[in-house]
Amino acid sequence: MSSLAEVARHAGVSKATASRALSGAAHVSDATRARVAASAAELGFVASTSAASLVTGRTRNVGVVTPFISRWFFGEVIEGIEEALIDAGYDLSLFRVQEDPDLRQRVFDYFLVRKRVDAVITVCVALSPEEIRALAALGKPVVGIGGGIAGMSSLRIDDVAASRLATEHLLSLGHQRILHVGGDQEERMDFHVHAQRLAGFRQAMATAGHRPGDDFAAATEFTIAGGFATGLRVLGNPATRPSAIVAASDEVAIGVILAARQLGIQVPRDLSVVGIDDHDLAEMFGLTTVRQVPRAQGRDAVGMIMASIDAREITSHDLQLPLTLRVRSSTSAPQPD
Amino acid sequence: MSSLAEVARHAGVSKATASRALSGAAHVSDATRARVAASAAELGFVASTSAASLVTGRTRNVGVVTPFISRWFFGEVIEGIEEALIDAGYDLSLFRVQEDPDLRQRVFDYFLVRKRVDAVITVCVALSPEEIRALAALGKPVVGIGGGIAGMSSLRIDDVAASRLATEHLLSLGHQRILHVGGDQEERMDFHVHAQRLAGFRQAMATAGHRPGDDFAAATEFTIAGGFATGLRVLGNPATRPSAIVAASDEVAIGVILAARQLGIQVPRDLSVVGIDDHDLAEMFGLTTVRQVPRAQGRDAVGMIMASIDAREITSHDLQLPLTLRVRSSTSAPQPD
DNA sequence: GTTGAGACTGGAACCGGTTCCGCACTGCGG
DNA sequence: CCGCAGTGCGGAACCGGTTCCAGTCTCAAC
């Protein structure tokens, strides 16, 4: 309610001095600063961000663009971002974009442009060339989580390596007939992640001397329900049943495990399953998985943003996060038959 | 980049006229309006929200306060809110608050105050008296989803009735030994929802002539993992095993079903389970549940907010949403023994 | 004793829109 | 023919901060 002018009057100083005192700038005596701070506290003064950003051009607000909110990976990332931003005194504007081109255009050409955000974090959004151009034209720091953006900072695990690691684990246990359940070959708009995990699987198989045909990769929606449906489909026929499955995400892996149980297939005795993520539920299902920590990725992305803002320069780092395999009880050597 | 002044100059009119033309105000000739619009389009003009809100006091931004992001109910609500806000040309600032009192105070006394939001939507946040006072002091529309706030608008299902409905379904099937898995009796900070669902269970049981002792309600975390752990605990002993369980949410119910499977208990033959929510996964687990549509609740909350903003008055409606029981395959009459 | 550097402070311009007010002009009723 | 309402438009004030610039004062150095 109260304005800086009132605080200044109450403290017996000018608006200029009051502003300097509150913002921590130099050239204000300790006595004055204390008096202004006391007045501000007494009057319950909170600076209007509109006024401040009008003149400084900085809004203390970061835009987050994501295709999903409730899926585990995305939710965790967003929570990590939110925590870190709040700590830094920033708030977060959330924009959800999926395939709808009209909506995407509105977000990129209108919402992100109206001088409301200091920076943008994209979470697993594959951007069209025009969208990349629009982001670059903002002249503001941009960090992509989980999907690199040409020419901008990114933060991610090496998806190819993660999938390779998961596959190698199964190979080292002696599995021969391994199926990948995840994205399909054609690179979908939103997710090169999917294509890369498939590629990692193929690399590992090829290195081990396998020649997987198309039937060794099954496409699925990236949810528990998707993994379940696909699992029922690919595990239904005992003749063609794989001895192990690499799921492109833990949610898919959990769906597959549930499908196996439904079909009376024992995990890991009859079927080994490995995922990627280390989802909250992985422990409960005893799921062997490649661990990543999306919440930390969110925090780190904010760190990169803040460094860039403080340095007043738009840098472009490419950060790859470490991977670890967590072996639980969903994988074992194949049953000798 | 380009300012209103430049657009005005380019169109050969004054700033005042340009502003009126673009905002759709009256007293501008059609010809002038078209010329200004053309200039604005040509220069790629997008009004600075900071400048606009500095003078109008309106920001076209709504704050959303929620304890969780990735749990199903919350994620769905947030997605619904986001869609509706984007449609209305608003964006959404997300604030996550849980128990940490320092963080809560920062959000309520600082972030929400700095003239950055036109309205606030709370999602299942039980507010302290000071927090309610802080929200009221904003003088802005506030809508609470899933948890009523004294004196402010709210939008929710009748949690007591929902739980009663679920319980009556089991009673009507002939179950005698019914256990509630959900919140505990003491009203937790964040969730009167939990207490109300427990109360609904008790009402139904009492009406049916039962006298449930404390052992007929088990407390749990409201997640699949929580339901699983609690399920293992309460189903472990065949002597005390209930014939049916009312879970306070579908996530809990799914956890209970998984625990039952693990223990070799057949659902619904040996155990009926009913939930509340109609979660995405309910179909897959054949879960009988009381349906609510959180995404629609999010959209409706935005509708209430917009109506209040348009009317320039802070009204206080209390909207209760309809409930429907969806019977699937997780419930049946108890096995005669 | 004068000078100059540096710390403090106030006045005023400024960010980029919105809106009040006044003026010119048109058209209609009396 | 005059008065008056109503439309279309421009000038200028204004929202509430930040920051440039200039002025005062202190104090050490010459």
PDB file of N, CA, C and O in Angstrom, chain B residues 157-217:
ATOM      1  N   ILE B 157     -15.239 -30.503  -4.193  1.00  0.00           N
ATOM      2  CA  ILE B 157     -16.240 -31.521  -3.993  1.00  0.00           C
ATOM      3  C   ILE B 157     -16.552 -31.534  -2.505  1.00  0.00           C
ATOM      4  O   ILE B 157     -15.791 -31.016  -1.686  1.00  0.00           O
ATOM      5  N   ASP B 158     -17.684 -32.112  -2.180  1.00  0.00           N
ATOM      6  CA  ASP B 158     -18.016 -32.298  -0.776  1.00  0.00           C
ATOM      7  C   ASP B 158     -17.265 -33.544  -0.322  1.00  0.00           C
ATOM      8  O   ASP B 158     -17.672 -34.669  -0.598  1.00  0.00           O
ATOM      9  N   ASP B 159     -16.146 -33.337   0.360  1.00  0.00           N
ATOM     10  CA  ASP B 159     -15.291 -34.468   0.691  1.00  0.00           C
ATOM     11  C   ASP B 159     -15.960 -35.434   1.652  1.00  0.00           C
ATOM     12  O   ASP B 159     -15.752 -36.648   1.567  1.00  0.00           O
ATOM     13  N   VAL B 160     -16.772 -34.893   2.526  1.00  0.00           N
ATOM     14  CA  VAL B 160     -17.494 -35.769   3.441  1.00  0.00           C
ATOM     15  C   VAL B 160     -18.437 -36.672   2.648  1.00  0.00           C
ATOM     16  O   VAL B 160     -18.455 -37.895   2.821  1.00  0.00           O
ATOM     17  N   ALA B 161     -19.169 -36.052   1.735  1.00  0.00           N
ATOM     18  CA  ALA B 161     -20.132 -36.821   0.947  1.00  0.00           C
ATOM     19  C   ALA B 161     -19.438 -37.832   0.047  1.00  0.00           C
ATOM     20  O   ALA B 161     -19.926 -38.954  -0.141  1.00  0.00           O
ATOM     21  N   ALA B 162     -18.299 -37.448  -0.514  1.00  0.00           N
ATOM     22  CA  ALA B 162     -17.575 -38.352  -1.406  1.00  0.00           C
ATOM     23  C   ALA B 162     -17.167 -39.617  -0.661  1.00  0.00           C
ATOM     24  O   ALA B 162     -17.348 -40.735  -1.135  1.00  0.00           O
ATOM     25  N   SER B 163     -16.634 -39.398   0.521  1.00  0.00           N
ATOM     26  CA  SER B 163     -16.171 -40.531   1.305  1.00  0.00           C
ATOM     27  C   SER B 163     -17.362 -41.374   1.777  1.00  0.00           C
ATOM     28  O   SER B 163     -17.297 -42.603   1.819  1.00  0.00           O
ATOM     29  N   ARG B 164     -18.454 -40.690   2.071  1.00  0.00           N
ATOM     30  CA  ARG B 164     -19.652 -41.406   2.493  1.00  0.00           C
ATOM     31  C   ARG B 164     -20.164 -42.277   1.341  1.00  0.00           C
ATOM     32  O   ARG B 164     -20.520 -43.436   1.525  1.00  0.00           O
ATOM     33  N   LEU B 165     -20.139 -41.690   0.156  1.00  0.00           N
ATOM     34  CA  LEU B 165     -20.597 -42.412  -1.028  1.00  0.00           C
ATOM     35  C   LEU B 165     -19.760 -43.662  -1.258  1.00  0.00           C
ATOM     36  O   LEU B 165     -20.298 -44.752  -1.517  1.00  0.00           O
ATOM     37  N   ALA B 166     -18.475 -43.526  -1.146  1.00  0.00           N
ATOM     38  CA  ALA B 166     -17.581 -44.669  -1.344  1.00  0.00           C
ATOM     39  C   ALA B 166     -17.878 -45.749  -0.296  1.00  0.00           C
ATOM     40  O   ALA B 166     -17.966 -46.942  -0.611  1.00  0.00           O
ATOM     41  N   THR B 167     -18.061 -45.299   0.925  1.00  0.00           N
ATOM     42  CA  THR B 167     -18.297 -46.249   2.012  1.00  0.00           C
ATOM     43  C   THR B 167     -19.641 -46.943   1.850  1.00  0.00           C
ATOM     44  O   THR B 167     -19.762 -48.168   2.035  1.00  0.00           O
ATOM     45  N   GLU B 168     -20.663 -46.150   1.473  1.00  0.00           N
ATOM     46  CA  GLU B 168     -21.999 -46.734   1.295  1.00  0.00           C
ATOM     47  C   GLU B 168     -21.993 -47.786   0.199  1.00  0.00           C
ATOM     48  O   GLU B 168     -22.735 -48.773   0.265  1.00  0.00           O
ATOM     49  N   HIS B 169     -21.171 -47.556  -0.809  1.00  0.00           N
ATOM     50  CA  HIS B 169     -21.071 -48.545  -1.882  1.00  0.00           C
ATOM     51  C   HIS B 169     -20.629 -49.891  -1.308  1.00  0.00           C
ATOM     52  O   HIS B 169     -21.231 -50.935  -1.607  1.00  0.00           O
ATOM     53  N   LEU B 170     -19.628 -49.874  -0.450  1.00  0.00           N
ATOM     54  CA  LEU B 170     -19.134 -51.118   0.151  1.00  0.00           C
ATOM     55  C   LEU B 170     -20.175 -51.717   1.086  1.00  0.00           C
ATOM     56  O   LEU B 170     -20.398 -52.931   1.109  1.00  0.00           O
ATOM     57  N   LEU B 171     -20.815 -50.850   1.846  1.00  0.00           N
ATOM     58  CA  LEU B 171     -21.852 -51.331   2.771  1.00  0.00           C
ATOM     59  C   LEU B 171     -22.982 -51.995   1.996  1.00  0.00           C
ATOM     60  O   LEU B 171     -23.480 -53.057   2.379  1.00  0.00           O
ATOM     61  N   SER B 172     -23.365 -51.379   0.887  1.00  0.00           N
ATOM     62  CA  SER B 172     -24.490 -51.925   0.115  1.00  0.00           C
ATOM     63  C   SER B 172     -24.133 -53.263  -0.514  1.00  0.00           C
ATOM     64  O   SER B 172     -25.009 -54.051  -0.860  1.00  0.00           O
ATOM     65  N   LEU B 173     -22.824 -53.494  -0.699  1.00  0.00           N
ATOM     66  CA  LEU B 173     -22.400 -54.804  -1.227  1.00  0.00           C
ATOM     67  C   LEU B 173     -22.418 -55.873  -0.135  1.00  0.00           C
ATOM     68  O   LEU B 173     -22.239 -57.047  -0.420  1.00  0.00           O
ATOM     69  N   GLY B 174     -22.582 -55.406   1.104  1.00  0.00           N
ATOM     70  CA  GLY B 174     -22.666 -56.353   2.200  1.00  0.00           C
ATOM     71  C   GLY B 174     -21.426 -56.452   3.073  1.00  0.00           C
ATOM     72  O   GLY B 174     -21.340 -57.326   3.936  1.00  0.00           O
ATOM     73  N   HIS B 175     -20.492 -55.581   2.859  1.00  0.00           N
ATOM     74  CA  HIS B 175     -19.274 -55.642   3.676  1.00  0.00           C
ATOM     75  C   HIS B 175     -19.557 -55.197   5.111  1.00  0.00           C
ATOM     76  O   HIS B 175     -20.351 -54.292   5.349  1.00  0.00           O
ATOM     77  N   GLN B 176     -18.882 -55.859   6.015  1.00  0.00           N
ATOM     78  CA  GLN B 176     -19.050 -55.553   7.435  1.00  0.00           C
ATOM     79  C   GLN B 176     -17.764 -54.962   8.003  1.00  0.00           C
ATOM     80  O   GLN B 176     -17.780 -54.040   8.796  1.00  0.00           O
ATOM     81  N   ARG B 177     -16.682 -55.565   7.600  1.00  0.00           N
ATOM     82  CA  ARG B 177     -15.401 -55.196   8.183  1.00  0.00           C
ATOM     83  C   ARG B 177     -14.676 -54.296   7.191  1.00  0.00           C
ATOM     84  O   ARG B 177     -13.949 -54.739   6.301  1.00  0.00           O
ATOM     85  N   ILE B 178     -14.888 -52.990   7.371  1.00  0.00           N
ATOM     86  CA  ILE B 178     -14.361 -52.018   6.410  1.00  0.00           C
ATOM     87  C   ILE B 178     -13.329 -51.137   7.105  1.00  0.00           C
ATOM     88  O   ILE B 178     -13.548 -50.642   8.208  1.00  0.00           O
ATOM     89  N   LEU B 179     -12.220 -50.956   6.416  1.00  0.00           N
ATOM     90  CA  LEU B 179     -11.135 -50.151   6.984  1.00  0.00           C
ATOM     91  C   LEU B 179     -10.941 -48.890   6.149  1.00  0.00           C
ATOM     92  O   LEU B 179     -10.971 -48.939   4.912  1.00  0.00           O
ATOM     93  N   HIS B 180     -10.736 -47.783   6.831  1.00  0.00           N
ATOM     94  CA  HIS B 180     -10.422 -46.533   6.132  1.00  0.00           C
ATOM     95  C   HIS B 180      -8.913 -46.325   6.158  1.00  0.00           C
ATOM     96  O   HIS B 180      -8.283 -46.393   7.213  1.00  0.00           O
ATOM     97  N   VAL B 181      -8.334 -46.089   4.984  1.00  0.00           N
ATOM     98  CA  VAL B 181      -6.897 -45.783   4.912  1.00  0.00           C
ATOM     99  C   VAL B 181      -6.759 -44.368   4.365  1.00  0.00           C
ATOM    100  O   VAL B 181      -7.140 -44.101   3.230  1.00  0.00           O
ATOM    101  N   GLY B 182      -6.266 -43.481   5.197  1.00  0.00           N
ATOM    102  CA  GLY B 182      -6.187 -42.089   4.753  1.00  0.00           C
ATOM    103  C   GLY B 182      -5.575 -41.210   5.822  1.00  0.00           C
ATOM    104  O   GLY B 182      -4.554 -41.566   6.396  1.00  0.00           O
ATOM    105  N   GLY B 183      -6.214 -40.076   6.062  1.00  0.00           N
ATOM    106  CA  GLY B 183      -5.683 -39.155   7.050  1.00  0.00           C
ATOM    107  C   GLY B 183      -5.971 -39.639   8.456  1.00  0.00           C
ATOM    108  O   GLY B 183      -6.818 -40.493   8.667  1.00  0.00           O
ATOM    109  N   ASP B 184      -5.247 -39.095   9.388  1.00  0.00           N
ATOM    110  CA  ASP B 184      -5.552 -39.454  10.762  1.00  0.00           C
ATOM    111  C   ASP B 184      -6.495 -38.420  11.364  1.00  0.00           C
ATOM    112  O   ASP B 184      -6.845 -37.432  10.742  1.00  0.00           O
ATOM    113  N   GLN B 185      -6.915 -38.685  12.565  1.00  0.00           N
ATOM    114  CA  GLN B 185      -7.993 -37.876  13.143  1.00  0.00           C
ATOM    115  C   GLN B 185      -7.599 -36.427  13.387  1.00  0.00           C
ATOM    116  O   GLN B 185      -8.353 -35.512  13.137  1.00  0.00           O
ATOM    117  N   GLU B 186      -6.379 -36.250  13.859  1.00  0.00           N
ATOM    118  CA  GLU B 186      -5.982 -34.875  14.129  1.00  0.00           C
ATOM    119  C   GLU B 186      -5.853 -34.120  12.815  1.00  0.00           C
ATOM    120  O   GLU B 186      -5.240 -34.577  11.871  1.00  0.00           O
ATOM    121  N   GLU B 187      -6.438 -32.969  12.762  1.00  0.00           N
ATOM    122  CA  GLU B 187      -6.479 -32.212  11.530  1.00  0.00           C
ATOM    123  C   GLU B 187      -5.086 -31.690  11.206  1.00  0.00           C
ATOM    124  O   GLU B 187      -4.571 -30.814  11.879  1.00  0.00           O
ATOM    125  N   ARG B 188      -4.484 -32.241  10.163  1.00  0.00           N
ATOM    126  CA  ARG B 188      -3.156 -31.775   9.776  1.00  0.00           C
ATOM    127  C   ARG B 188      -3.261 -30.403   9.149  1.00  0.00           C
ATOM    128  O   ARG B 188      -4.250 -30.058   8.509  1.00  0.00           O
ATOM    129  N   MET B 189      -2.206 -29.649   9.312  1.00  0.00           N
ATOM    130  CA  MET B 189      -2.105 -28.299   8.762  1.00  0.00           C
ATOM    131  C   MET B 189      -2.643 -28.187   7.333  1.00  0.00           C
ATOM    132  O   MET B 189      -3.518 -27.397   7.046  1.00  0.00           O
ATOM    133  N   ASP B 190      -2.101 -28.989   6.452  1.00  0.00           N
ATOM    134  CA  ASP B 190      -2.392 -28.756   5.052  1.00  0.00           C
ATOM    135  C   ASP B 190      -3.700 -29.338   4.549  1.00  0.00           C
ATOM    136  O   ASP B 190      -4.137 -29.038   3.464  1.00  0.00           O
ATOM    137  N   PHE B 191      -4.309 -30.195   5.331  1.00  0.00           N
ATOM    138  CA  PHE B 191      -5.368 -30.961   4.695  1.00  0.00           C
ATOM    139  C   PHE B 191      -6.571 -31.227   5.566  1.00  0.00           C
ATOM    140  O   PHE B 191      -6.690 -32.295   6.148  1.00  0.00           O
ATOM    141  N   HIS B 192      -7.502 -30.279   5.647  1.00  0.00           N
ATOM    142  CA  HIS B 192      -8.759 -30.698   6.246  1.00  0.00           C
ATOM    143  C   HIS B 192      -9.440 -31.700   5.341  1.00  0.00           C
ATOM    144  O   HIS B 192     -10.297 -32.454   5.762  1.00  0.00           O
ATOM    145  N   VAL B 193      -9.036 -31.703   4.061  1.00  0.00           N
ATOM    146  CA  VAL B 193      -9.571 -32.716   3.150  1.00  0.00           C
ATOM    147  C   VAL B 193      -9.492 -34.092   3.795  1.00  0.00           C
ATOM    148  O   VAL B 193     -10.464 -34.847   3.808  1.00  0.00           O
ATOM    149  N   HIS B 194      -8.346 -34.403   4.357  1.00  0.00           N
ATOM    150  CA  HIS B 194      -8.148 -35.724   4.935  1.00  0.00           C
ATOM    151  C   HIS B 194      -9.123 -35.987   6.073  1.00  0.00           C
ATOM    152  O   HIS B 194      -9.747 -37.035   6.150  1.00  0.00           O
ATOM    153  N   ALA B 195      -9.231 -35.004   6.927  1.00  0.00           N
ATOM    154  CA  ALA B 195     -10.116 -35.173   8.078  1.00  0.00           C
ATOM    155  C   ALA B 195     -11.563 -35.351   7.608  1.00  0.00           C
ATOM    156  O   ALA B 195     -12.321 -36.146   8.171  1.00  0.00           O
ATOM    157  N   GLN B 196     -11.925 -34.618   6.564  1.00  0.00           N
ATOM    158  CA  GLN B 196     -13.306 -34.709   6.091  1.00  0.00           C
ATOM    159  C   GLN B 196     -13.608 -36.067   5.478  1.00  0.00           C
ATOM    160  O   GLN B 196     -14.714 -36.590   5.606  1.00  0.00           O
ATOM    161  N   ARG B 197     -12.624 -36.610   4.783  1.00  0.00           N
ATOM    162  CA  ARG B 197     -12.875 -37.925   4.176  1.00  0.00           C
ATOM    163  C   ARG B 197     -12.998 -38.990   5.268  1.00  0.00           C
ATOM    164  O   ARG B 197     -13.813 -39.904   5.157  1.00  0.00           O
ATOM    165  N   LEU B 198     -12.217 -38.834   6.285  1.00  0.00           N
ATOM    166  CA  LEU B 198     -12.346 -39.748   7.413  1.00  0.00           C
ATOM    167  C   LEU B 198     -13.727 -39.588   8.060  1.00  0.00           C
ATOM    168  O   LEU B 198     -14.407 -40.565   8.385  1.00  0.00           O
ATOM    169  N   ALA B 199     -14.152 -38.325   8.169  1.00  0.00           N
ATOM    170  CA  ALA B 199     -15.453 -38.059   8.791  1.00  0.00           C
ATOM    171  C   ALA B 199     -16.584 -38.665   7.973  1.00  0.00           C
ATOM    172  O   ALA B 199     -17.543 -39.235   8.524  1.00  0.00           O
ATOM    173  N   GLY B 200     -16.488 -38.575   6.655  1.00  0.00           N
ATOM    174  CA  GLY B 200     -17.527 -39.139   5.789  1.00  0.00           C
ATOM    175  C   GLY B 200     -17.623 -40.644   5.967  1.00  0.00           C
ATOM    176  O   GLY B 200     -18.715 -41.218   6.034  1.00  0.00           O
ATOM    177  N   PHE B 201     -16.466 -41.268   6.049  1.00  0.00           N
ATOM    178  CA  PHE B 201     -16.415 -42.719   6.303  1.00  0.00           C
ATOM    179  C   PHE B 201     -17.137 -43.047   7.607  1.00  0.00           C
ATOM    180  O   PHE B 201     -17.995 -43.923   7.665  1.00  0.00           O
ATOM    181  N   ARG B 202     -16.832 -42.284   8.631  1.00  0.00           N
ATOM    182  CA  ARG B 202     -17.418 -42.566   9.949  1.00  0.00           C
ATOM    183  C   ARG B 202     -18.917 -42.347   9.950  1.00  0.00           C
ATOM    184  O   ARG B 202     -19.672 -43.112  10.555  1.00  0.00           O
ATOM    185  N   GLN B 203     -19.335 -41.280   9.242  1.00  0.00           N
ATOM    186  CA  GLN B 203     -20.780 -41.015   9.159  1.00  0.00           C
ATOM    187  C   GLN B 203     -21.502 -42.205   8.550  1.00  0.00           C
ATOM    188  O   GLN B 203     -22.514 -42.682   9.080  1.00  0.00           O
ATOM    189  N   ALA B 204     -20.964 -42.657   7.418  1.00  0.00           N
ATOM    190  CA  ALA B 204     -21.632 -43.766   6.725  1.00  0.00           C
ATOM    191  C   ALA B 204     -21.662 -45.009   7.607  1.00  0.00           C
ATOM    192  O   ALA B 204     -22.670 -45.721   7.677  1.00  0.00           O
ATOM    193  N   MET B 205     -20.546 -45.263   8.255  1.00  0.00           N
ATOM    194  CA  MET B 205     -20.471 -46.443   9.118  1.00  0.00           C
ATOM    195  C   MET B 205     -21.458 -46.324  10.274  1.00  0.00           C
ATOM    196  O   MET B 205     -22.159 -47.286  10.617  1.00  0.00           O
ATOM    197  N   ALA B 206     -21.517 -45.142  10.848  1.00  0.00           N
ATOM    198  CA  ALA B 206     -22.412 -44.937  11.984  1.00  0.00           C
ATOM    199  C   ALA B 206     -23.861 -45.092  11.549  1.00  0.00           C
ATOM    200  O   ALA B 206     -24.673 -45.740  12.225  1.00  0.00           O
ATOM    201  N   THR B 207     -24.191 -44.499  10.399  1.00  0.00           N
ATOM    202  CA  THR B 207     -25.554 -44.602   9.890  1.00  0.00           C
ATOM    203  C   THR B 207     -25.945 -46.059   9.670  1.00  0.00           C
ATOM    204  O   THR B 207     -27.090 -46.453   9.860  1.00  0.00           O
ATOM    205  N   ALA B 208     -24.966 -46.860   9.264  1.00  0.00           N
ATOM    206  CA  ALA B 208     -25.241 -48.282   9.019  1.00  0.00           C
ATOM    207  C   ALA B 208     -25.239 -49.083  10.319  1.00  0.00           C
ATOM    208  O   ALA B 208     -25.347 -50.304  10.292  1.00  0.00           O
ATOM    209  N   GLY B 209     -25.079 -48.390  11.424  1.00  0.00           N
ATOM    210  CA  GLY B 209     -25.152 -49.061  12.699  1.00  0.00           C
ATOM    211  C   GLY B 209     -23.831 -49.605  13.210  1.00  0.00           C
ATOM    212  O   GLY B 209     -23.790 -50.306  14.208  1.00  0.00           O
ATOM    213  N   HIS B 210     -22.737 -49.248  12.529  1.00  0.00           N
ATOM    214  CA  HIS B 210     -21.429 -49.711  12.996  1.00  0.00           C
ATOM    215  C   HIS B 210     -20.884 -48.770  14.047  1.00  0.00           C
ATOM    216  O   HIS B 210     -21.261 -47.631  14.151  1.00  0.00           O
ATOM    217  N   ARG B 211     -19.954 -49.284  14.759  1.00  0.00           N
ATOM    218  CA  ARG B 211     -19.266 -48.458  15.740  1.00  0.00           C
ATOM    219  C   ARG B 211     -17.769 -48.646  15.536  1.00  0.00           C
ATOM    220  O   ARG B 211     -17.125 -49.402  16.243  1.00  0.00           O
ATOM    221  N   PRO B 212     -17.225 -48.005  14.543  1.00  0.00           N
ATOM    222  CA  PRO B 212     -15.814 -48.246  14.253  1.00  0.00           C
ATOM    223  C   PRO B 212     -14.933 -47.716  15.367  1.00  0.00           C
ATOM    224  O   PRO B 212     -15.058 -46.565  15.781  1.00  0.00           O
ATOM    225  N   GLY B 213     -14.069 -48.564  15.854  1.00  0.00           N
ATOM    226  CA  GLY B 213     -13.066 -48.122  16.817  1.00  0.00           C
ATOM    227  C   GLY B 213     -11.903 -47.521  16.063  1.00  0.00           C
ATOM    228  O   GLY B 213     -11.906 -47.467  14.840  1.00  0.00           O
ATOM    229  N   ASP B 214     -10.921 -47.106  16.787  1.00  0.00           N
ATOM    230  CA  ASP B 214      -9.783 -46.457  16.140  1.00  0.00           C
ATOM    231  C   ASP B 214      -9.059 -47.390  15.175  1.00  0.00           C
ATOM    232  O   ASP B 214      -8.472 -46.950  14.205  1.00  0.00           O
ATOM    233  N   ASP B 215      -9.082 -48.673  15.450  1.00  0.00           N
ATOM    234  CA  ASP B 215      -8.345 -49.607  14.606  1.00  0.00           C
ATOM    235  C   ASP B 215      -8.968 -49.759  13.224  1.00  0.00           C
ATOM    236  O   ASP B 215      -8.440 -50.453  12.383  1.00  0.00           O
ATOM    237  N   PHE B 216     -10.103 -49.120  12.988  1.00  0.00           N
ATOM    238  CA  PHE B 216     -10.700 -49.210  11.663  1.00  0.00           C
ATOM    239  C   PHE B 216     -10.268 -48.082  10.747  1.00  0.00           C
ATOM    240  O   PHE B 216     -10.782 -47.933   9.660  1.00  0.00           O
ATOM    241  N   ALA B 217      -9.353 -47.267  11.223  1.00  0.00           N
ATOM    242  CA  ALA B 217      -8.813 -46.229  10.352  1.00  0.00           C
ATOM    243  C   ALA B 217      -7.294 -46.262  10.466  1.00  0.00           C
ATOM    244  O   ALA B 217      -6.755 -46.245  11.565  1.00  0.00           O
TER     245      ALA B 217
END
